[in-house]
mmCIF file of C-alpha atoms in Angstrom:
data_model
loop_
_atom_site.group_PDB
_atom_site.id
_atom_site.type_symbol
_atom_site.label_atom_id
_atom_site.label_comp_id
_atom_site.label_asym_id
_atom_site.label_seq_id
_atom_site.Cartn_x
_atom_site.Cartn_y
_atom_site.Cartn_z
ATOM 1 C CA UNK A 155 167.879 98.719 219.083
ATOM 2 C CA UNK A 156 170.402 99.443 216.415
ATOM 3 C CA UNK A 157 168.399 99.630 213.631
ATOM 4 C CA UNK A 158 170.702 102.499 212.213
ATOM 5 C CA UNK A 159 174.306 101.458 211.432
ATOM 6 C CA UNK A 160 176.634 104.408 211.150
ATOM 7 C CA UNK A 161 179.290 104.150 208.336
ATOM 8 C CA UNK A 162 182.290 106.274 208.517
ATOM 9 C CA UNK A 163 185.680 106.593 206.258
ATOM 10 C CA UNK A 164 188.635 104.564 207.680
ATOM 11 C CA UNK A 165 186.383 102.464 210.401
ATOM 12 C CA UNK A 166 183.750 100.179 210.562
ATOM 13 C CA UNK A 167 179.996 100.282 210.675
ATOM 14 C CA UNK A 168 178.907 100.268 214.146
ATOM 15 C CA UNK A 169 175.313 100.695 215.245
ATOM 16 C CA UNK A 170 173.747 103.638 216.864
ATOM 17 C CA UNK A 171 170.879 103.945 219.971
ATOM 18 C CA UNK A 172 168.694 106.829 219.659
ATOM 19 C CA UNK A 173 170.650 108.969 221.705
ATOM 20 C CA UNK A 174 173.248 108.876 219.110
ATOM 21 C CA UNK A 175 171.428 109.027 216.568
ATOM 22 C CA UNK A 176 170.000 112.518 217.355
ATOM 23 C CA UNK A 177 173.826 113.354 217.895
ATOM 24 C CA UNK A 178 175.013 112.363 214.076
ATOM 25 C CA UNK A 179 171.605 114.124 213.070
ATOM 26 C CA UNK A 180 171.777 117.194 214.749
ATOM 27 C CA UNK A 181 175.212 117.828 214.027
ATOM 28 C CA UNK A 182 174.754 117.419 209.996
ATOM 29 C CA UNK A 183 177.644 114.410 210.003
ATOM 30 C CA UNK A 184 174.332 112.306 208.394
ATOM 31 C CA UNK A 185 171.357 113.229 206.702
ATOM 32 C CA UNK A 186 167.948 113.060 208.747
ATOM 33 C CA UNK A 187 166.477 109.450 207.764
ATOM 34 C CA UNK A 188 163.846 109.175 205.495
ATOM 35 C CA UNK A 189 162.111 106.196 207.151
ATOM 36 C CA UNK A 190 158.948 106.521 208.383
ATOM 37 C CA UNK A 191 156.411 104.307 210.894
ATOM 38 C CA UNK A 192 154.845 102.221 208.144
ATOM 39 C CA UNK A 193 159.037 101.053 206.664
ATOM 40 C CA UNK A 194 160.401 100.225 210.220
ATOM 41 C CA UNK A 195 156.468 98.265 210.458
ATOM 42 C CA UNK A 196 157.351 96.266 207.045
ATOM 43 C CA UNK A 197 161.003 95.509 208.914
ATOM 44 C CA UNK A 198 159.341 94.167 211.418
ATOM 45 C CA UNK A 199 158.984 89.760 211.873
ATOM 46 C CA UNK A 200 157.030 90.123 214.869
ATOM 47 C CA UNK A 201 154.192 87.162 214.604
ATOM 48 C CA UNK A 202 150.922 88.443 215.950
ATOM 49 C CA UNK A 203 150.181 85.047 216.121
ATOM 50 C CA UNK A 204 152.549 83.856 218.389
ATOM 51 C CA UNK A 205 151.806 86.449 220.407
ATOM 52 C CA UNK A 206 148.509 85.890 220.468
ATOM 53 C CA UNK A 207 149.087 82.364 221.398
ATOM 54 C CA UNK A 208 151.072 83.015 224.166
ATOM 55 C CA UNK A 209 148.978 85.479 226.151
ATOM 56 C CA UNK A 210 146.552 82.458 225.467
ATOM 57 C CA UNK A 211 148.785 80.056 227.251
ATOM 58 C CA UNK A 212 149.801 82.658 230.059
ATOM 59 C CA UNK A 213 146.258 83.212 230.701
ATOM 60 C CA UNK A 214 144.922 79.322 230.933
ATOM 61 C CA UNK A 215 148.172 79.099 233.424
ATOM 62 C CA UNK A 216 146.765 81.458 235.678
ATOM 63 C CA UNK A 217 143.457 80.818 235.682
ATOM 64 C CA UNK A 218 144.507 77.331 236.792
ATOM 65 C CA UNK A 219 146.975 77.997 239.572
ATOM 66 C CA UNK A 220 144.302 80.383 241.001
ATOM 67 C CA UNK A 221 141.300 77.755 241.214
ATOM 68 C CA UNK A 222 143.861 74.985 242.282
ATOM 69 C CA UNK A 223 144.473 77.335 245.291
ATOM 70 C CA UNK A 224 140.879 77.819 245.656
ATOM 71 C CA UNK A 225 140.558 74.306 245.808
ATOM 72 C CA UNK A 226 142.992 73.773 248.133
ATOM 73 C CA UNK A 227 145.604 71.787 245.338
ATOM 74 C CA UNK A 228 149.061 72.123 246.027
ATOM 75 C CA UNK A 229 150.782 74.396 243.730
ATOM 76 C CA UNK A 230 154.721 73.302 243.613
ATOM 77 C CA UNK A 231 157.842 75.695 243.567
ATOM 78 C CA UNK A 232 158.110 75.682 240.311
ATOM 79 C CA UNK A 233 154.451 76.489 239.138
ATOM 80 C CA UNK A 234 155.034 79.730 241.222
ATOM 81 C CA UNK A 235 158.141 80.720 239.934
ATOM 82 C CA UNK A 236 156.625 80.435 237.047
ATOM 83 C CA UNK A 237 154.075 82.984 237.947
ATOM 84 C CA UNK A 238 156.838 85.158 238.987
ATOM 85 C CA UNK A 239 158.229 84.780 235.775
ATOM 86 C CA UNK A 240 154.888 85.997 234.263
ATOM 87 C CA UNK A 241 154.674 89.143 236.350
ATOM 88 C CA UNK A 242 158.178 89.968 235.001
ATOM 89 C CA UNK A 243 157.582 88.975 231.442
ATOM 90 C CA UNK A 244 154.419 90.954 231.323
ATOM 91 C CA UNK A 245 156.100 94.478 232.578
ATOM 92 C CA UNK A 246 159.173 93.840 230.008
ATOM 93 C CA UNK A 247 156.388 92.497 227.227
ATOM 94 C CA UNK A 248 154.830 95.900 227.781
ATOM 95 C CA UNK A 249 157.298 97.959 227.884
ATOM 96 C CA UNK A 250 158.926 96.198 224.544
ATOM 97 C CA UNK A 251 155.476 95.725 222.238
ATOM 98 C CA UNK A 252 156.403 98.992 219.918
ATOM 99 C CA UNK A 253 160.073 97.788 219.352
ATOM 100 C CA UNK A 254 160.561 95.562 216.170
ATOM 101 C CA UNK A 255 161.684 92.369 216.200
ATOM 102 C CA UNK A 256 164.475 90.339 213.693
ATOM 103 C CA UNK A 257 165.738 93.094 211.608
ATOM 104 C CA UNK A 258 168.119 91.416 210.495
ATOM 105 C CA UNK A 259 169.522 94.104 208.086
ATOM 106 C CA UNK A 260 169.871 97.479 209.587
ATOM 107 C CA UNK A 261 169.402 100.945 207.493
ATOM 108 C CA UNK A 262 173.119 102.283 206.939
ATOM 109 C CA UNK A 263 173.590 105.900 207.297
ATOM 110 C CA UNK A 264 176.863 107.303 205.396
ATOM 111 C CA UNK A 265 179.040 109.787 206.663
ATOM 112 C CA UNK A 266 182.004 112.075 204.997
ATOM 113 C CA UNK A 267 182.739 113.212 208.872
ATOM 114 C CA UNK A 268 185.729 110.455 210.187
ATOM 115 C CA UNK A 269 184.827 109.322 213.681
ATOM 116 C CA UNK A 270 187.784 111.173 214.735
ATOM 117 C CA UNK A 271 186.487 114.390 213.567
ATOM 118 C CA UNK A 272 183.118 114.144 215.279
ATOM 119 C CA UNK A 273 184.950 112.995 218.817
ATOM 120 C CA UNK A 274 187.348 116.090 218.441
ATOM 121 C CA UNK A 275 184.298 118.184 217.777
ATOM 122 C CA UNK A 276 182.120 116.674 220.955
ATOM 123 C CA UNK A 277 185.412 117.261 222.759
ATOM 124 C CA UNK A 278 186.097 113.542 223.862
ATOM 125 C CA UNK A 279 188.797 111.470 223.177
ATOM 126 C CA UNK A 280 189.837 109.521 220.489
ATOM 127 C CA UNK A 281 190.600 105.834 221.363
ATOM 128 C CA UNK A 282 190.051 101.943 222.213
ATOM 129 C CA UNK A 283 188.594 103.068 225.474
ATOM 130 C CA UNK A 284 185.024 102.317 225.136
ATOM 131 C CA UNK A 285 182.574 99.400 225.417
ATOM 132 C CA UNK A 286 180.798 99.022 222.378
ATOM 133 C CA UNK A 287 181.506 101.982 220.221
ATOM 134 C CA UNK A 288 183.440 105.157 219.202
ATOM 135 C CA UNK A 289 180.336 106.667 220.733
ATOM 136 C CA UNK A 290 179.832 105.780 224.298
ATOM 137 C CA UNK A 291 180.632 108.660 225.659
ATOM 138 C CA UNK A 292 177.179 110.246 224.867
ATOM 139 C CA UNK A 293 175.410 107.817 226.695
ATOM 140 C CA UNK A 294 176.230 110.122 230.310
ATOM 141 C CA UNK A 295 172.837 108.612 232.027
ATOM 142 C CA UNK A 296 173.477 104.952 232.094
ATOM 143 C CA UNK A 297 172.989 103.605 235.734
ATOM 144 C CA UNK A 298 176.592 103.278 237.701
ATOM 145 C CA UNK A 299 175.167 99.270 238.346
ATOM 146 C CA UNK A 300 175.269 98.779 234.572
ATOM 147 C CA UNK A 301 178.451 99.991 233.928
ATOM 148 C CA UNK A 302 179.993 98.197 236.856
ATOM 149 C CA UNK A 303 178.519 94.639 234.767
ATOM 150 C CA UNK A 304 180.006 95.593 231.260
ATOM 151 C CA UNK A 305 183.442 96.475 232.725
ATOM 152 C CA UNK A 306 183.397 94.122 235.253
ATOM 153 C CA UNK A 307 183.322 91.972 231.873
ATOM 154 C CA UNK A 308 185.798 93.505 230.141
ATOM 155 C CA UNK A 309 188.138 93.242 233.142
ATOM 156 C CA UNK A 310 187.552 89.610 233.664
ATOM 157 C CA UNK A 311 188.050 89.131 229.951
ATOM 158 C CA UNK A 312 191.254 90.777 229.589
ATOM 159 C CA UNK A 313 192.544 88.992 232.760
ATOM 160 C CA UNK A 314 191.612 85.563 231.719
ATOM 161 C CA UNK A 315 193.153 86.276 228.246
ATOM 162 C CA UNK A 316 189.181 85.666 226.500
ATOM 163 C CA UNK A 317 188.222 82.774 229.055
ATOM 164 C CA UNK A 318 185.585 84.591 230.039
ATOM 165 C CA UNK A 319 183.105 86.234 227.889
ATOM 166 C CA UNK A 320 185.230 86.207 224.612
ATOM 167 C CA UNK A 321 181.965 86.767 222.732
ATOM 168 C CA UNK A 322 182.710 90.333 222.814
ATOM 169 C CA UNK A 323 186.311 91.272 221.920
ATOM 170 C CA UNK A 324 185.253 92.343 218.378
ATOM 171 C CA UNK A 325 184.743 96.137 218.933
ATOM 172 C CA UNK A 326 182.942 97.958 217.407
ATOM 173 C CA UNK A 327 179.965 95.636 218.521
ATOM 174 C CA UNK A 328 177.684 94.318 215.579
ATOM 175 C CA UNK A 329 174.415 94.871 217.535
ATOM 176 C CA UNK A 330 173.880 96.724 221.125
ATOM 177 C CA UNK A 331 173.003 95.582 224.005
ATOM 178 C CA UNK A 332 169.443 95.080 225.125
ATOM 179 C CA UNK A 333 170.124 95.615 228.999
ATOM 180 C CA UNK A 334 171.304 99.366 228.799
ATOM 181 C CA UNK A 335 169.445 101.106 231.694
ATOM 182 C CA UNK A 336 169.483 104.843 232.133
ATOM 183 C CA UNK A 337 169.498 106.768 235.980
ATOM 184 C CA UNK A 338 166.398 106.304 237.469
ATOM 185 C CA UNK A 339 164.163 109.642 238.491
ATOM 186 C CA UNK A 340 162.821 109.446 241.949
ATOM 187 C CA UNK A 341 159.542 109.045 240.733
ATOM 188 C CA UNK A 342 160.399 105.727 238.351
ATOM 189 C CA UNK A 343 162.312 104.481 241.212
ATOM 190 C CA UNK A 344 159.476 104.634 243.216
ATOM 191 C CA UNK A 345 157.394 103.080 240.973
ATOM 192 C CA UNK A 346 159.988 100.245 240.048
ATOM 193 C CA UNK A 347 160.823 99.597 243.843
ATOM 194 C CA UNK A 348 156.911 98.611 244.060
ATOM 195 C CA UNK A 349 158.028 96.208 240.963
ATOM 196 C CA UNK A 350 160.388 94.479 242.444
ATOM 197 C CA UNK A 351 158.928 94.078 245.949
ATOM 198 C CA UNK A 352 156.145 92.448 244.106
ATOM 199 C CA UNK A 353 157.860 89.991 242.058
ATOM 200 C CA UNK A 354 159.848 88.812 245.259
ATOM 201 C CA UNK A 355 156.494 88.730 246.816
ATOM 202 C CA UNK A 356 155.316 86.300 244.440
ATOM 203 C CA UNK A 357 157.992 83.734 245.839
ATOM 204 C CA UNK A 358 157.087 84.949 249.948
ATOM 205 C CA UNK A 359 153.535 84.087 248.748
ATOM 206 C CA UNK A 360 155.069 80.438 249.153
ATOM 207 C CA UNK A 361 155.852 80.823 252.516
ATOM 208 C CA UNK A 362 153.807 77.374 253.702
ATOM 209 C CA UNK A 363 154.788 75.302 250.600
ATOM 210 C CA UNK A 364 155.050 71.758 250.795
ATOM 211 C CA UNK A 365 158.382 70.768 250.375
ATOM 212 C CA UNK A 366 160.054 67.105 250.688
ATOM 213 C CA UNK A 367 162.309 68.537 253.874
ATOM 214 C CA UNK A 368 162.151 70.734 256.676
ATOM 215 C CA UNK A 369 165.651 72.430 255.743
ATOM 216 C CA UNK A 370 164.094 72.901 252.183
ATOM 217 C CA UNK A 371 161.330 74.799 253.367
ATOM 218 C CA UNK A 372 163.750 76.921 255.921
ATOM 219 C CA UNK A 373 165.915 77.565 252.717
ATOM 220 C CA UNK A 374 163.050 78.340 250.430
ATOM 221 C CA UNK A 375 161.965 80.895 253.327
ATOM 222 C CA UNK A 376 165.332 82.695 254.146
ATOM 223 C CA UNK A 377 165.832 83.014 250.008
ATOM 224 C CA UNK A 378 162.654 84.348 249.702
ATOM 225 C CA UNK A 379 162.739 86.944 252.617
ATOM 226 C CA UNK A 380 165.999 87.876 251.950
ATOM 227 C CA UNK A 381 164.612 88.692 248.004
ATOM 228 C CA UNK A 382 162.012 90.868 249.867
ATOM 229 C CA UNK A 383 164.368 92.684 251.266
ATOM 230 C CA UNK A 384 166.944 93.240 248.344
ATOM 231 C CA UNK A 385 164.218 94.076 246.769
ATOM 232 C CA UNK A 386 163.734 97.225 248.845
ATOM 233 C CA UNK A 387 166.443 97.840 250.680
ATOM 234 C CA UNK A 388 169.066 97.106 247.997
ATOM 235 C CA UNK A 389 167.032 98.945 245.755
ATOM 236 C CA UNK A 390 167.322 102.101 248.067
ATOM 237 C CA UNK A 391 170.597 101.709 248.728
ATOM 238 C CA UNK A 392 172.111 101.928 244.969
ATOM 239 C CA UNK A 393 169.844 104.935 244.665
ATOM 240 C CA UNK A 394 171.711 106.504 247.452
ATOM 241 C CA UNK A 395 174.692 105.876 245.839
ATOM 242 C CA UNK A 396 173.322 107.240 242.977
ATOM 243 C CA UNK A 397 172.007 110.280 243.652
ATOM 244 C CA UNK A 398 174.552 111.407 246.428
ATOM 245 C CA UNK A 399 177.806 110.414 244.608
ATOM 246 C CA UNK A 400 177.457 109.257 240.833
ATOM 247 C CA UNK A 401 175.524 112.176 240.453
ATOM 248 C CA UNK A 402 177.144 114.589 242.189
ATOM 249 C CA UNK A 403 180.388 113.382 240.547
ATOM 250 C CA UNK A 404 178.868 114.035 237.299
ATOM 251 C CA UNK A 405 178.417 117.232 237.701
ATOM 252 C CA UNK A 406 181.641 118.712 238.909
ATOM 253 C CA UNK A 407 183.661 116.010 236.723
ATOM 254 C CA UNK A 408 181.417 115.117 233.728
ATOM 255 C CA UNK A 409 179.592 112.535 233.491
ATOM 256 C CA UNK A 410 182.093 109.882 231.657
ATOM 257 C CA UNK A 411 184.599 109.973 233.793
ATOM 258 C CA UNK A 412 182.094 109.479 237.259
ATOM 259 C CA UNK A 413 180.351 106.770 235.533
ATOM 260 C CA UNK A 414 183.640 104.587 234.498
ATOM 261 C CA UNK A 415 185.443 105.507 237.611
ATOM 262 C CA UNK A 416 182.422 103.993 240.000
ATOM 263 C CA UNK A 417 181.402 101.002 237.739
ATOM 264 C CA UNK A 418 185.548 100.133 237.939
ATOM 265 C CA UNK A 419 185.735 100.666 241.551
ATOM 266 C CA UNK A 420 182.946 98.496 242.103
ATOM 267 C CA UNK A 421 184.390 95.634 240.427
ATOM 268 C CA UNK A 422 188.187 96.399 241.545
ATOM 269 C CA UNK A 423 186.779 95.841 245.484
ATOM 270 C CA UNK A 424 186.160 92.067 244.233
ATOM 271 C CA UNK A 425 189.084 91.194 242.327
ATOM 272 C CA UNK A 426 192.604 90.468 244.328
ATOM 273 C CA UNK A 427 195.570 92.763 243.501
ATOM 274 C CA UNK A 428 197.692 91.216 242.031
ATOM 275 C CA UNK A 429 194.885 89.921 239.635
ATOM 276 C CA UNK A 430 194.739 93.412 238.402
ATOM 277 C CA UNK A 431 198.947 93.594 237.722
ATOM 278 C CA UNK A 432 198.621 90.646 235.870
ATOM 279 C CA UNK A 433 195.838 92.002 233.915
ATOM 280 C CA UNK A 434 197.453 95.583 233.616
ATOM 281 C CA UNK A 435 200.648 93.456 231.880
ATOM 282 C CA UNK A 436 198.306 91.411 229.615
ATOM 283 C CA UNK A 437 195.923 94.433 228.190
ATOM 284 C CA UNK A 438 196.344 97.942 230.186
ATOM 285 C CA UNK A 439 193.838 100.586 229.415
ATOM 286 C CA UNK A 440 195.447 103.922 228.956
ATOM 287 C CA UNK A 441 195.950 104.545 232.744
ATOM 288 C CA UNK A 442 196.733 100.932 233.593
ATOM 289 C CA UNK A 443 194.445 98.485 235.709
ATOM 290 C CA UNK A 444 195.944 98.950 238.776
ATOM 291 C CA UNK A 445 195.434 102.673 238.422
ATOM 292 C CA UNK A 446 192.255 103.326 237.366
ATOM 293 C CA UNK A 447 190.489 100.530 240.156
ATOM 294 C CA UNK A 448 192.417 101.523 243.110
ATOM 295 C CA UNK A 449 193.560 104.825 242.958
ATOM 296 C CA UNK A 450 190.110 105.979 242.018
ATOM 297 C CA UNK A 451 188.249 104.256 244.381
ATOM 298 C CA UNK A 452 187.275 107.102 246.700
ATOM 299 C CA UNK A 453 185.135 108.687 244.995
ATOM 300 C CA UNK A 454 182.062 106.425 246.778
ATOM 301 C CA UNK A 455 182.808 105.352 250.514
ATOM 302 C CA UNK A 456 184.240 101.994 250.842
ATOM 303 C CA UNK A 457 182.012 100.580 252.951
ATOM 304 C CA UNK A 458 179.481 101.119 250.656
ATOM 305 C CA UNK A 459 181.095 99.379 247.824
ATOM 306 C CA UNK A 460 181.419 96.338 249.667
ATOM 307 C CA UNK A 461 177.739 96.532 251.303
ATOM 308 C CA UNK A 462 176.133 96.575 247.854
ATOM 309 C CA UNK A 463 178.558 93.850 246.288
ATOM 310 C CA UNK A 464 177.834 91.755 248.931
ATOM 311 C CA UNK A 465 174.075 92.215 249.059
ATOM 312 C CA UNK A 466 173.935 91.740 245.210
ATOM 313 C CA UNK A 467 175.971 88.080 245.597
ATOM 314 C CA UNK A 468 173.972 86.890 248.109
ATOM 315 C CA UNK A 469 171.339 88.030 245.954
ATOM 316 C CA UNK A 470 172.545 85.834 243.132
ATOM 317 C CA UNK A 471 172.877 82.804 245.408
ATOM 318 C CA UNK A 472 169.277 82.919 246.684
ATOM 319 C CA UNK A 473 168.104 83.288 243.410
ATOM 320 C CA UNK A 474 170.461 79.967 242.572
ATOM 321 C CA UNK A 475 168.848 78.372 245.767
ATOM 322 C CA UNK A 476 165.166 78.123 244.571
ATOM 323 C CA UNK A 477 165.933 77.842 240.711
ATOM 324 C CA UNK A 478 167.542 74.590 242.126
ATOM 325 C CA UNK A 479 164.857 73.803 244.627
ATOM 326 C CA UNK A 480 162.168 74.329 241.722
ATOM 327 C CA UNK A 481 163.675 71.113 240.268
ATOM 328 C CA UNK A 482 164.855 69.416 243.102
ATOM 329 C CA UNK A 483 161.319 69.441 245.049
ATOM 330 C CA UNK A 484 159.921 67.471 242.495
ATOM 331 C CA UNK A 485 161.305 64.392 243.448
ATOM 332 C CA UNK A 486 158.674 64.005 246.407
ATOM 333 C CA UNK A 487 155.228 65.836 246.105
ATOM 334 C CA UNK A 488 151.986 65.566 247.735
ATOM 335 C CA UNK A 489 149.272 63.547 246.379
ATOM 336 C CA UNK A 490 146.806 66.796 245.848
ATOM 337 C CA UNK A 491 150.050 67.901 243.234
ATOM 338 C CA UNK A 492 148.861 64.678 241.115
ATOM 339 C CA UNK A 493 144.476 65.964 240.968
ATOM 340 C CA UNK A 494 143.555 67.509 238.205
ATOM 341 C CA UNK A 495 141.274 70.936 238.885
ATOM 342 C CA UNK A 496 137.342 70.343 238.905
ATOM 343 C CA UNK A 497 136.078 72.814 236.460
ATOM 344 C CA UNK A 498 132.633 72.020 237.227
ATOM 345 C CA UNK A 499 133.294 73.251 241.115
ATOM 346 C CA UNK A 500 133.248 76.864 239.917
ATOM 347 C CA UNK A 501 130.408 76.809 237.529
ATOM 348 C CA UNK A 502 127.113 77.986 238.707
ATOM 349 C CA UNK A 503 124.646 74.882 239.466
ATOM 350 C CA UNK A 504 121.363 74.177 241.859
#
């Protein structure tokens, strides 16, 4: 991601995803590039090696937590979050293994077109308004929950004065950001639903664990149920909001405006008023703070709003709850934690 740097007169290089891309293409601001498979391959540091080593490593790992389970070993917290971690490694290992890794210098595509020429022609506007470059505004299918993160961000760092998160005042960014994910089809949220509910399973699958403390075991088992159910009720509930008012909004206001105004209203429902005056004095967008979180709120019910913020906080907490517990349950473990796993058990003998 960001491979192709865009250079313009009067403003500086900024990278491009492939969505822009296609846009500076198709439009003739840039000539099409004449890189092929095999020059972004040569780019590419990726270390088969390593990566052969690792799948090595995951392997052996889960080989032994299944015969220590077989032999009736106790497996601790933190061996199974580990296997939860694995699961979710695997699906984003997958999903990454064409993209190159540790180009360090990206291909630079010149333009005689000034970035205010091409936003005049696309017919948006011409400003400091965006979160990584001059050409956000083509990226209409990012998921509302997304945006709501990045400007949540950019709120908290303009109110704060760069307390928080000052790693990205410098805009134009120098390199995009690896968590942009588009609107989900029904079918791929289907399919990812079944995802998640399985890597929260993972954790449930721990229901009986051996813990040093009754109350650690009753936390370990609300966190994990309560994962469950994020997992597919929370998941069903920001597609709601998706489909019957991002969406919706998209189409009878365009799709930058629906996707700012819900990611801001999300995060204005969590910060105090006169957080946002102070913040609107300090920085203001082009609207002001105060206008664009709470006079634009209504475009997604209220009680919605605060239903999926609080559902995704608690969410963070239980996920704080056995990170901590992974650590803090080694203190006291079983003696069956300490045996080593008979190999010989599972081979074949008269």
């Amino acid at each position: 991601m960001g491979g192709y740097h865009l250079e313009t007169p009067g403003y500086p290089v900024f990278p491009l995803n492939a969505r822009q891309l296609f846009f500076v293409v198709s439009k003739g601001y840039v000539d099409f590039p004449t890189e092929d498979e095999n020059d972004i391959e040569d780019r590419n540091k990726r270390d088969g090696l390593a990566r052969l080593l690792t799948v090595v490593q995951i392997v052996i790992f889960l080989i032994k937590a299944i015969v220590r389970l077989t032999q009736h070993l106790h497996l601790t917290s933190l061996e199974l979050t580990t296997l939860a971690f694995i699961f979710a490694m695997t699906l984003s290992s997958w999903f990454w293994k064409d993209k190159p890794q540790d180009i360090n210098i990206p291909i630079i595509l010149k333009s005689k077109t000034t970035i205010h020429e091409m936003l005049t022609d696309a017919g948006a506007m011409f400003g400091d308004d965006y979160i990584s470059t001059p050409l956000d505004f083509l990226n209409d299918d990012e998921w509302f929950i997304n945006m709501a993160w990045v400007r949540g961000r950019k709120f908290l760092r303009q109110a704060s004065a760069g307390l928080f998160w000052n790693d990205d005042q410098i805009r134009p960014v120098k390199k995009l950001r690896s968590d942009y994910i588009p609107s989900f089809s029904l079918p791929l949220m289907i399919i990812c639903e079944h995802l998640v509910i399985a890597y929260s399973a993972i954790f449930a699958a721990g229901w009986n664990i051996e813990l040093p403390t009754p109350a650690e075991r009753l936390l370990w088992r609300i966190s994990t149920m309560y994962m469950l159910g994020f997992g597919f009720f929370g998941g069903w509930l920001f597609f709601a909001i998706d489909i019957l008012y991002v969406r919706k909004q998209q189409r009878n206001h365009g799709s930058r405006s629906a996707l700012r105004t819900i990611g801001l209203s999300m995060v204005g429902w969590l910060v105090p008023k006169p957080v946002l005056s102070q913040a609107n004095e300090k920085g203001p967008t082009e609207a002001g703070w105060e206008e664009v979180y709470f006079q634009r709120i209504p475009q997604v019910p209220r009680p919605l709003l605060v239903l999926a913020a609080a559902m995704s906080v608690i969410y963070f907490w239980t996920r704080i709850a056995i990170l901590v517990e992974d650590f803090v349950s080694l203190r006291s473990l079983p003696p069956s934690a300490f045996t080593s796993v008979a190999w010989t058990r599972n081979l074949p003998h008269n």
